[in-house]
PDB file of C-alpha atoms in Angstrom:
ATOM      1  CA  UNK X  20       0.036   0.016  -0.029  1.00  0.00           C
ATOM      2  CA  UNK X  21       1.433   3.321  -0.922  1.00  0.00           C
ATOM      3  CA  UNK X  22       0.658   6.623   0.668  1.00  0.00           C
ATOM      4  CA  UNK X  23       2.035  10.143   0.699  1.00  0.00           C
ATOM      5  CA  UNK X  24       1.797  10.291   4.447  1.00  0.00           C
ATOM      6  CA  UNK X  25       2.699   7.576   6.943  1.00  0.00           C
ATOM      7  CA  UNK X  26       2.260   8.237  10.683  1.00  0.00           C
ATOM      8  CA  UNK X  27       4.057   5.928  13.063  1.00  0.00           C
ATOM      9  CA  UNK X  28       2.813   5.404  16.579  1.00  0.00           C
ATOM     10  CA  UNK X  29       5.438   2.913  17.375  1.00  0.00           C
ATOM     11  CA  UNK X  30       8.432   3.910  19.469  1.00  0.00           C
ATOM     12  CA  UNK X  31      11.403   5.503  17.683  1.00  0.00           C
ATOM     13  CA  UNK X  32      13.699   2.541  17.981  1.00  0.00           C
ATOM     14  CA  UNK X  33      11.006   0.194  16.587  1.00  0.00           C
ATOM     15  CA  UNK X  34      10.059   2.599  13.729  1.00  0.00           C
ATOM     16  CA  UNK X  35      13.642   3.353  12.448  1.00  0.00           C
ATOM     17  CA  UNK X  36      15.396   0.216  13.345  1.00  0.00           C
ATOM     18  CA  UNK X  37      12.604  -2.392  12.538  1.00  0.00           C
ATOM     19  CA  UNK X  38      10.146  -0.834  10.269  1.00  0.00           C
ATOM     20  CA  UNK X  39      12.502   1.304   7.983  1.00  0.00           C
ATOM     21  CA  UNK X  40      15.122   0.120   5.658  1.00  0.00           C
ATOM     22  CA  UNK X  41      18.240   1.406   7.225  1.00  0.00           C
ATOM     23  CA  UNK X  42      19.714   2.307   3.795  1.00  0.00           C
ATOM     24  CA  UNK X  43      17.035   5.096   3.731  1.00  0.00           C
ATOM     25  CA  UNK X  44      18.663   6.686   6.830  1.00  0.00           C
ATOM     26  CA  UNK X  45      21.815   8.783   7.389  1.00  0.00           C
ATOM     27  CA  UNK X  46      24.467   6.763   9.332  1.00  0.00           C
ATOM     28  CA  UNK X  47      24.720   9.309  11.974  1.00  0.00           C
ATOM     29  CA  UNK X  48      20.924   9.540  12.495  1.00  0.00           C
ATOM     30  CA  UNK X  49      20.941   5.565  12.846  1.00  0.00           C
ATOM     31  CA  UNK X  50      23.792   5.695  15.433  1.00  0.00           C
ATOM     32  CA  UNK X  51      21.860   8.308  17.371  1.00  0.00           C
ATOM     33  CA  UNK X  52      18.649   6.132  17.368  1.00  0.00           C
ATOM     34  CA  UNK X  53      20.663   3.048  18.354  1.00  0.00           C
ATOM     35  CA  UNK X  54      21.821   5.006  21.323  1.00  0.00           C
ATOM     36  CA  UNK X  55      18.329   6.337  22.251  1.00  0.00           C
ATOM     37  CA  UNK X  56      17.670   4.878  25.727  1.00  0.00           C
ATOM     38  CA  UNK X  57      14.596   2.716  25.834  1.00  0.00           C
ATOM     39  CA  UNK X  58      15.028  -0.138  28.467  1.00  0.00           C
ATOM     40  CA  UNK X  59      11.906  -0.227  30.586  1.00  0.00           C
ATOM     41  CA  UNK X  60      11.960  -0.536  34.404  1.00  0.00           C
ATOM     42  CA  UNK X  61       8.152  -1.268  35.098  1.00  0.00           C
ATOM     43  CA  UNK X  62       6.028  -4.448  34.939  1.00  0.00           C
ATOM     44  CA  UNK X  63       2.402  -5.173  35.760  1.00  0.00           C
ATOM     45  CA  UNK X  64       0.604  -7.934  37.827  1.00  0.00           C
ATOM     46  CA  UNK X  65      -3.126  -8.267  37.158  1.00  0.00           C
ATOM     47  CA  UNK X  66      -5.132 -10.118  39.802  1.00  0.00           C
ATOM     48  CA  UNK X  67      -8.544 -11.915  39.667  1.00  0.00           C
ATOM     49  CA  UNK X  68      -9.950 -11.903  43.128  1.00  0.00           C
ATOM     50  CA  UNK X  69     -12.884 -13.694  44.680  1.00  0.00           C
ATOM     51  CA  UNK X  70     -13.791 -10.552  46.845  1.00  0.00           C
ATOM     52  CA  UNK X  71     -12.580  -7.189  47.729  1.00  0.00           C
ATOM     53  CA  UNK X  72      -9.255  -6.936  49.913  1.00  0.00           C
ATOM     54  CA  UNK X  73      -9.252  -5.442  53.111  1.00  0.00           C
ATOM     55  CA  UNK X  74      -6.736  -2.729  53.561  1.00  0.00           C
ATOM     56  CA  UNK X  75      -5.453  -2.280  56.952  1.00  0.00           C
ATOM     57  CA  UNK X  76      -5.301   1.719  56.527  1.00  0.00           C
ATOM     58  CA  UNK X  77      -9.222   1.475  56.083  1.00  0.00           C
ATOM     59  CA  UNK X  78      -9.962  -0.197  59.468  1.00  0.00           C
ATOM     60  CA  UNK X  79     -11.588   2.669  60.819  1.00  0.00           C
ATOM     61  CA  UNK X  80     -13.754   3.230  57.743  1.00  0.00           C
ATOM     62  CA  UNK X  81     -17.336   2.234  57.836  1.00  0.00           C
ATOM     63  CA  UNK X  82     -18.399  -0.505  55.539  1.00  0.00           C
ATOM     64  CA  UNK X  83     -15.848  -2.517  53.195  1.00  0.00           C
ATOM     65  CA  UNK X  84     -13.940   0.523  52.043  1.00  0.00           C
ATOM     66  CA  UNK X  85     -15.155   0.240  48.432  1.00  0.00           C
ATOM     67  CA  UNK X  86     -15.711   3.976  48.084  1.00  0.00           C
ATOM     68  CA  UNK X  87     -12.125   4.691  49.236  1.00  0.00           C
ATOM     69  CA  UNK X  88     -10.657   2.093  46.837  1.00  0.00           C
ATOM     70  CA  UNK X  89     -12.296   3.358  43.663  1.00  0.00           C
ATOM     71  CA  UNK X  90      -9.481   5.711  42.927  1.00  0.00           C
ATOM     72  CA  UNK X  91      -5.620   4.807  42.820  1.00  0.00           C
ATOM     73  CA  UNK X  92      -3.836   3.133  45.613  1.00  0.00           C
ATOM     74  CA  UNK X  93      -0.233   3.921  45.925  1.00  0.00           C
ATOM     75  CA  UNK X  94       2.174   1.749  47.909  1.00  0.00           C
ATOM     76  CA  UNK X  95       5.372   3.926  48.630  1.00  0.00           C
ATOM     77  CA  UNK X  96       5.307   5.049  52.105  1.00  0.00           C
ATOM     78  CA  UNK X  97       8.249   7.553  52.011  1.00  0.00           C
ATOM     79  CA  UNK X  98      11.203   8.809  50.082  1.00  0.00           C
ATOM     80  CA  UNK X  99      13.499   6.092  51.766  1.00  0.00           C
ATOM     81  CA  UNK X 100      11.236   3.340  50.620  1.00  0.00           C
ATOM     82  CA  UNK X 101      11.260   4.596  47.119  1.00  0.00           C
ATOM     83  CA  UNK X 102      14.992   5.066  47.066  1.00  0.00           C
ATOM     84  CA  UNK X 103      15.567   1.448  48.283  1.00  0.00           C
ATOM     85  CA  UNK X 104      13.063   0.125  45.580  1.00  0.00           C
ATOM     86  CA  UNK X 105      15.202   1.914  43.036  1.00  0.00           C
ATOM     87  CA  UNK X 106      18.573   0.666  44.371  1.00  0.00           C
ATOM     88  CA  UNK X 107      17.518  -3.004  43.853  1.00  0.00           C
ATOM     89  CA  UNK X 108      16.949  -2.134  40.059  1.00  0.00           C
ATOM     90  CA  UNK X 109      19.967   0.075  39.862  1.00  0.00           C
ATOM     91  CA  UNK X 110      22.196  -2.971  40.489  1.00  0.00           C
ATOM     92  CA  UNK X 111      20.352  -5.238  38.232  1.00  0.00           C
ATOM     93  CA  UNK X 112      17.444  -6.796  40.222  1.00  0.00           C
ATOM     94  CA  UNK X 113      13.750  -6.100  40.605  1.00  0.00           C
ATOM     95  CA  UNK X 114      12.599  -4.284  43.608  1.00  0.00           C
ATOM     96  CA  UNK X 115      12.244  -6.500  46.852  1.00  0.00           C
ATOM     97  CA  UNK X 116       9.735  -3.998  48.121  1.00  0.00           C
ATOM     98  CA  UNK X 117       8.509  -2.297  45.050  1.00  0.00           C
ATOM     99  CA  UNK X 118       6.488   0.938  44.556  1.00  0.00           C
ATOM    100  CA  UNK X 119       2.997  -0.027  43.420  1.00  0.00           C
ATOM    101  CA  UNK X 120       0.393   1.985  41.768  1.00  0.00           C
ATOM    102  CA  UNK X 121      -2.842   0.046  42.024  1.00  0.00           C
ATOM    103  CA  UNK X 122      -6.547   0.326  40.761  1.00  0.00           C
ATOM    104  CA  UNK X 123      -9.423  -2.004  41.228  1.00  0.00           C
ATOM    105  CA  UNK X 124     -11.399  -1.122  37.983  1.00  0.00           C
ATOM    106  CA  UNK X 125     -14.317  -3.515  38.766  1.00  0.00           C
ATOM    107  CA  UNK X 126     -15.368  -1.220  41.379  1.00  0.00           C
ATOM    108  CA  UNK X 127     -16.321   1.360  38.830  1.00  0.00           C
ATOM    109  CA  UNK X 128     -17.221  -1.174  36.031  1.00  0.00           C
ATOM    110  CA  UNK X 129     -18.933  -4.150  37.456  1.00  0.00           C
ATOM    111  CA  UNK X 130     -19.075  -6.015  34.094  1.00  0.00           C
ATOM    112  CA  UNK X 131     -15.226  -6.704  34.473  1.00  0.00           C
ATOM    113  CA  UNK X 132     -15.835  -9.354  37.106  1.00  0.00           C
ATOM    114  CA  UNK X 133     -18.686 -11.705  38.401  1.00  0.00           C
ATOM    115  CA  UNK X 134     -20.944 -10.331  41.093  1.00  0.00           C
ATOM    116  CA  UNK X 135     -18.882 -10.073  44.326  1.00  0.00           C
ATOM    117  CA  UNK X 136     -15.542 -10.682  42.528  1.00  0.00           C
ATOM    118  CA  UNK X 137     -12.961  -8.171  41.598  1.00  0.00           C
ATOM    119  CA  UNK X 138     -10.093  -7.482  39.318  1.00  0.00           C
ATOM    120  CA  UNK X 139      -6.886  -5.598  40.452  1.00  0.00           C
ATOM    121  CA  UNK X 140      -4.388  -3.929  38.311  1.00  0.00           C
ATOM    122  CA  UNK X 141      -0.854  -3.517  39.933  1.00  0.00           C
ATOM    123  CA  UNK X 142       1.739  -1.326  38.149  1.00  0.00           C
ATOM    124  CA  UNK X 143       5.070  -2.119  39.583  1.00  0.00           C
ATOM    125  CA  UNK X 144       8.392  -0.346  39.882  1.00  0.00           C
ATOM    126  CA  UNK X 145      11.172  -1.253  39.499  1.00  0.00           C
ATOM    127  CA  UNK X 146      11.624  -4.124  37.193  1.00  0.00           C
ATOM    128  CA  UNK X 147      14.513  -3.795  34.825  1.00  0.00           C
ATOM    129  CA  UNK X 148      14.418  -4.953  31.275  1.00  0.00           C
ATOM    130  CA  UNK X 149      17.770  -6.897  31.840  1.00  0.00           C
ATOM    131  CA  UNK X 150      18.264  -8.644  35.166  1.00  0.00           C
ATOM    132  CA  UNK X 151      21.675  -9.283  36.529  1.00  0.00           C
ATOM    133  CA  UNK X 152      20.956 -12.884  37.563  1.00  0.00           C
ATOM    134  CA  UNK X 153      18.650 -15.040  35.457  1.00  0.00           C
ATOM    135  CA  UNK X 154      15.969 -13.693  33.110  1.00  0.00           C
ATOM    136  CA  UNK X 155      12.348 -12.747  33.081  1.00  0.00           C
ATOM    137  CA  UNK X 156      11.358 -16.188  31.704  1.00  0.00           C
ATOM    138  CA  UNK X 157      12.814 -17.989  34.753  1.00  0.00           C
ATOM    139  CA  UNK X 158      12.177 -15.360  37.343  1.00  0.00           C
ATOM    140  CA  UNK X 159       8.669 -14.145  36.436  1.00  0.00           C
ATOM    141  CA  UNK X 160       6.816 -16.154  39.113  1.00  0.00           C
ATOM    142  CA  UNK X 161       9.103 -15.204  41.863  1.00  0.00           C
ATOM    143  CA  UNK X 162       8.650 -11.577  40.994  1.00  0.00           C
ATOM    144  CA  UNK X 163       4.891 -11.864  41.264  1.00  0.00           C
ATOM    145  CA  UNK X 164       5.307 -13.586  44.630  1.00  0.00           C
ATOM    146  CA  UNK X 165       7.392 -10.599  45.700  1.00  0.00           C
ATOM    147  CA  UNK X 166       4.656  -8.133  44.486  1.00  0.00           C
ATOM    148  CA  UNK X 167       1.883 -10.085  46.323  1.00  0.00           C
ATOM    149  CA  UNK X 168       4.117 -10.584  49.509  1.00  0.00           C
ATOM    150  CA  UNK X 169       4.632  -6.698  49.681  1.00  0.00           C
ATOM    151  CA  UNK X 170       1.033  -5.938  48.872  1.00  0.00           C
ATOM    152  CA  UNK X 171      -0.110  -8.427  51.604  1.00  0.00           C
ATOM    153  CA  UNK X 172       1.467  -6.219  54.241  1.00  0.00           C
ATOM    154  CA  UNK X 173      -1.107  -3.605  53.426  1.00  0.00           C
ATOM    155  CA  UNK X 174      -4.058  -5.947  52.584  1.00  0.00           C
ATOM    156  CA  UNK X 175      -3.516  -8.938  54.778  1.00  0.00           C
ATOM    157  CA  UNK X 176      -6.321 -11.131  53.184  1.00  0.00           C
ATOM    158  CA  UNK X 177      -5.093 -10.536  49.639  1.00  0.00           C
ATOM    159  CA  UNK X 178      -3.615 -14.025  49.231  1.00  0.00           C
ATOM    160  CA  UNK X 179      -6.699 -15.948  50.060  1.00  0.00           C
ATOM    161  CA  UNK X 180      -8.617 -14.030  47.571  1.00  0.00           C
ATOM    162  CA  UNK X 181      -6.398 -14.593  44.495  1.00  0.00           C
ATOM    163  CA  UNK X 182      -8.028 -16.790  41.853  1.00  0.00           C
ATOM    164  CA  UNK X 183      -5.676 -16.248  38.969  1.00  0.00           C
ATOM    165  CA  UNK X 184      -2.736 -13.625  38.208  1.00  0.00           C
ATOM    166  CA  UNK X 185      -1.324 -12.468  35.024  1.00  0.00           C
ATOM    167  CA  UNK X 186       2.393 -11.299  34.967  1.00  0.00           C
ATOM    168  CA  UNK X 187       3.546  -8.708  32.411  1.00  0.00           C
ATOM    169  CA  UNK X 188       7.251  -8.099  32.423  1.00  0.00           C
ATOM    170  CA  UNK X 189       9.253  -5.586  30.287  1.00  0.00           C
ATOM    171  CA  UNK X 190      10.198  -8.666  28.139  1.00  0.00           C
ATOM    172  CA  UNK X 191       6.672  -9.371  27.554  1.00  0.00           C
ATOM    173  CA  UNK X 192       5.913  -5.785  26.638  1.00  0.00           C
ATOM    174  CA  UNK X 193       8.465  -5.889  24.106  1.00  0.00           C
ATOM    175  CA  UNK X 194       7.574  -9.312  22.492  1.00  0.00           C
ATOM    176  CA  UNK X 195       3.768  -8.734  22.831  1.00  0.00           C
ATOM    177  CA  UNK X 196       3.246  -5.086  22.143  1.00  0.00           C
ATOM    178  CA  UNK X 197       6.445  -4.219  20.276  1.00  0.00           C
ATOM    179  CA  UNK X 198       7.685  -1.726  22.907  1.00  0.00           C
ATOM    180  CA  UNK X 199      11.601  -1.568  22.433  1.00  0.00           C
ATOM    181  CA  UNK X 200      13.190  -2.547  25.789  1.00  0.00           C
ATOM    182  CA  UNK X 201       9.544  -2.979  27.239  1.00  0.00           C
ATOM    183  CA  UNK X 202       9.591   0.766  27.753  1.00  0.00           C
ATOM    184  CA  UNK X 203       5.918   2.019  28.370  1.00  0.00           C
ATOM    185  CA  UNK X 204       6.815   5.644  27.580  1.00  0.00           C
ATOM    186  CA  UNK X 205       8.644   4.805  24.307  1.00  0.00           C
ATOM    187  CA  UNK X 206      11.871   5.660  25.841  1.00  0.00           C
ATOM    188  CA  UNK X 207      13.471   7.281  28.897  1.00  0.00           C
ATOM    189  CA  UNK X 208      11.912  10.626  29.881  1.00  0.00           C
ATOM    190  CA  UNK X 209      15.158  12.171  31.154  1.00  0.00           C
ATOM    191  CA  UNK X 210      16.342  15.845  30.231  1.00  0.00           C
ATOM    192  CA  UNK X 211      18.473  14.741  27.347  1.00  0.00           C
ATOM    193  CA  UNK X 212      15.458  12.894  25.825  1.00  0.00           C
ATOM    194  CA  UNK X 213      12.890  15.424  26.684  1.00  0.00           C
ATOM    195  CA  UNK X 214      11.375  18.589  24.993  1.00  0.00           C
ATOM    196  CA  UNK X 215      13.341  19.664  22.007  1.00  0.00           C
ATOM    197  CA  UNK X 216      15.380  16.499  22.349  1.00  0.00           C
ATOM    198  CA  UNK X 217      12.613  14.012  21.920  1.00  0.00           C
ATOM    199  CA  UNK X 218      13.476  11.733  20.345  1.00  0.00           C
ATOM    200  CA  UNK X 219      16.542  13.324  18.957  1.00  0.00           C
ATOM    201  CA  UNK X 220      17.837  16.931  18.787  1.00  0.00           C
ATOM    202  CA  UNK X 221      16.849  18.418  15.385  1.00  0.00           C
ATOM    203  CA  UNK X 222      13.922  15.897  15.012  1.00  0.00           C
ATOM    204  CA  UNK X 223      11.561  17.068  17.755  1.00  0.00           C
ATOM    205  CA  UNK X 224       8.796  18.295  15.601  1.00  0.00           C
ATOM    206  CA  UNK X 225       7.323  14.817  14.575  1.00  0.00           C
ATOM    207  CA  UNK X 226       8.905  14.798  11.134  1.00  0.00           C
ATOM    208  CA  UNK X 227      11.626  12.270  10.313  1.00  0.00           C
ATOM    209  CA  UNK X 228      14.504  12.231   7.817  1.00  0.00           C
ATOM    210  CA  UNK X 229      12.121  10.327   5.423  1.00  0.00           C
ATOM    211  CA  UNK X 230       9.874  12.712   3.720  1.00  0.00           C
ATOM    212  CA  UNK X 231       6.286  11.799   4.474  1.00  0.00           C
ATOM    213  CA  UNK X 232       7.005   9.736   7.467  1.00  0.00           C
ATOM    214  CA  UNK X 233       6.078  11.208  10.883  1.00  0.00           C
ATOM    215  CA  UNK X 234       6.109  10.112  14.475  1.00  0.00           C
ATOM    216  CA  UNK X 235       3.096  10.576  16.732  1.00  0.00           C
ATOM    217  CA  UNK X 236       3.743   8.347  19.861  1.00  0.00           C
ATOM    218  CA  UNK X 237       5.091   8.750  23.196  1.00  0.00           C
ATOM    219  CA  UNK X 238       8.715   8.823  21.909  1.00  0.00           C
ATOM    220  CA  UNK X 239       7.764  12.400  20.787  1.00  0.00           C
ATOM    221  CA  UNK X 240       7.013  15.610  22.877  1.00  0.00           C
ATOM    222  CA  UNK X 241       5.726  15.630  25.346  1.00  0.00           C
ATOM    223  CA  UNK X 242       6.224  11.941  26.133  1.00  0.00           C
ATOM    224  CA  UNK X 243       4.397   9.164  27.830  1.00  0.00           C
ATOM    225  CA  UNK X 244       1.106   9.176  29.620  1.00  0.00           C
ATOM    226  CA  UNK X 245      -2.435   8.960  28.341  1.00  0.00           C
ATOM    227  CA  UNK X 246      -2.672  12.520  27.071  1.00  0.00           C
ATOM    228  CA  UNK X 247      -3.082  12.291  23.221  1.00  0.00           C
ATOM    229  CA  UNK X 248      -0.899  15.254  23.135  1.00  0.00           C
ATOM    230  CA  UNK X 249       1.743  13.778  20.772  1.00  0.00           C
ATOM    231  CA  UNK X 250      -0.728  12.645  18.286  1.00  0.00           C
ATOM    232  CA  UNK X 251      -2.555  16.164  18.450  1.00  0.00           C
ATOM    233  CA  UNK X 252       0.820  17.937  17.913  1.00  0.00           C
ATOM    234  CA  UNK X 253       1.865  15.644  15.070  1.00  0.00           C
ATOM    235  CA  UNK X 254      -1.382  16.197  13.279  1.00  0.00           C
ATOM    236  CA  UNK X 255      -1.048  19.954  13.300  1.00  0.00           C
ATOM    237  CA  UNK X 256       2.544  19.651  11.885  1.00  0.00           C
ATOM    238  CA  UNK X 257       1.327  17.337   9.266  1.00  0.00           C
ATOM    239  CA  UNK X 258      -1.539  19.677   8.354  1.00  0.00           C
ATOM    240  CA  UNK X 259       1.011  22.490   8.056  1.00  0.00           C
ATOM    241  CA  UNK X 260       3.200  20.571   5.683  1.00  0.00           C
ATOM    242  CA  UNK X 261       0.147  19.641   3.511  1.00  0.00           C
ATOM    243  CA  UNK X 262      -1.086  23.259   3.355  1.00  0.00           C
ATOM    244  CA  UNK X 263       2.484  24.301   2.435  1.00  0.00           C
ATOM    245  CA  UNK X 264       2.562  22.149  -0.746  1.00  0.00           C
TER     246      UNK X 264
END
């Protein structure tokens, strides 16, 4: 299929190193893309539960705490806790006591689980793409055990409620969803890969070295998160180019 405009929502590394013929790109540009940092440090554990967990922090709340649990639940008590969690990943392992961002979407959409049951989504940091010892294939289950053990410190009855668990590692994100390095934001959101440097200096306006090929994903400004902003910005630049013809 031929088209005058191609818009890629894949990450920059995937777009230029897997979808584009390298002979169509300048060697210097290719080298910079190969050095674009895109190794993820986050994983997910999804749980099917037979009931709603009882969080210790809600002991004094009337009822089952469902109203309080409809939002996001953060497990990251203080800065020292977060620093220790990062230290584990810094030295090549997943966090033994990870930061967790948790939602129970079945509290707001009852069609997601049978009556009385629930689903829980646990976003976990830190879980480096490359492990110093072993790999994600051999260590995925022990990782999930660590997540559940930590979460059980805050919701003691969690274990007995678990019917099924799904583990999504950075490697899974790469192999299943095509995210280079399993990075959910299409690349590190650090100062040298942010703003006018995203994805590369000189190429931060959604255009690429290939005429008619544009980027519109989280690997462009303003980066990751469910904002729609990269796509909206890219569409404006594409319209400018079309009007200028």
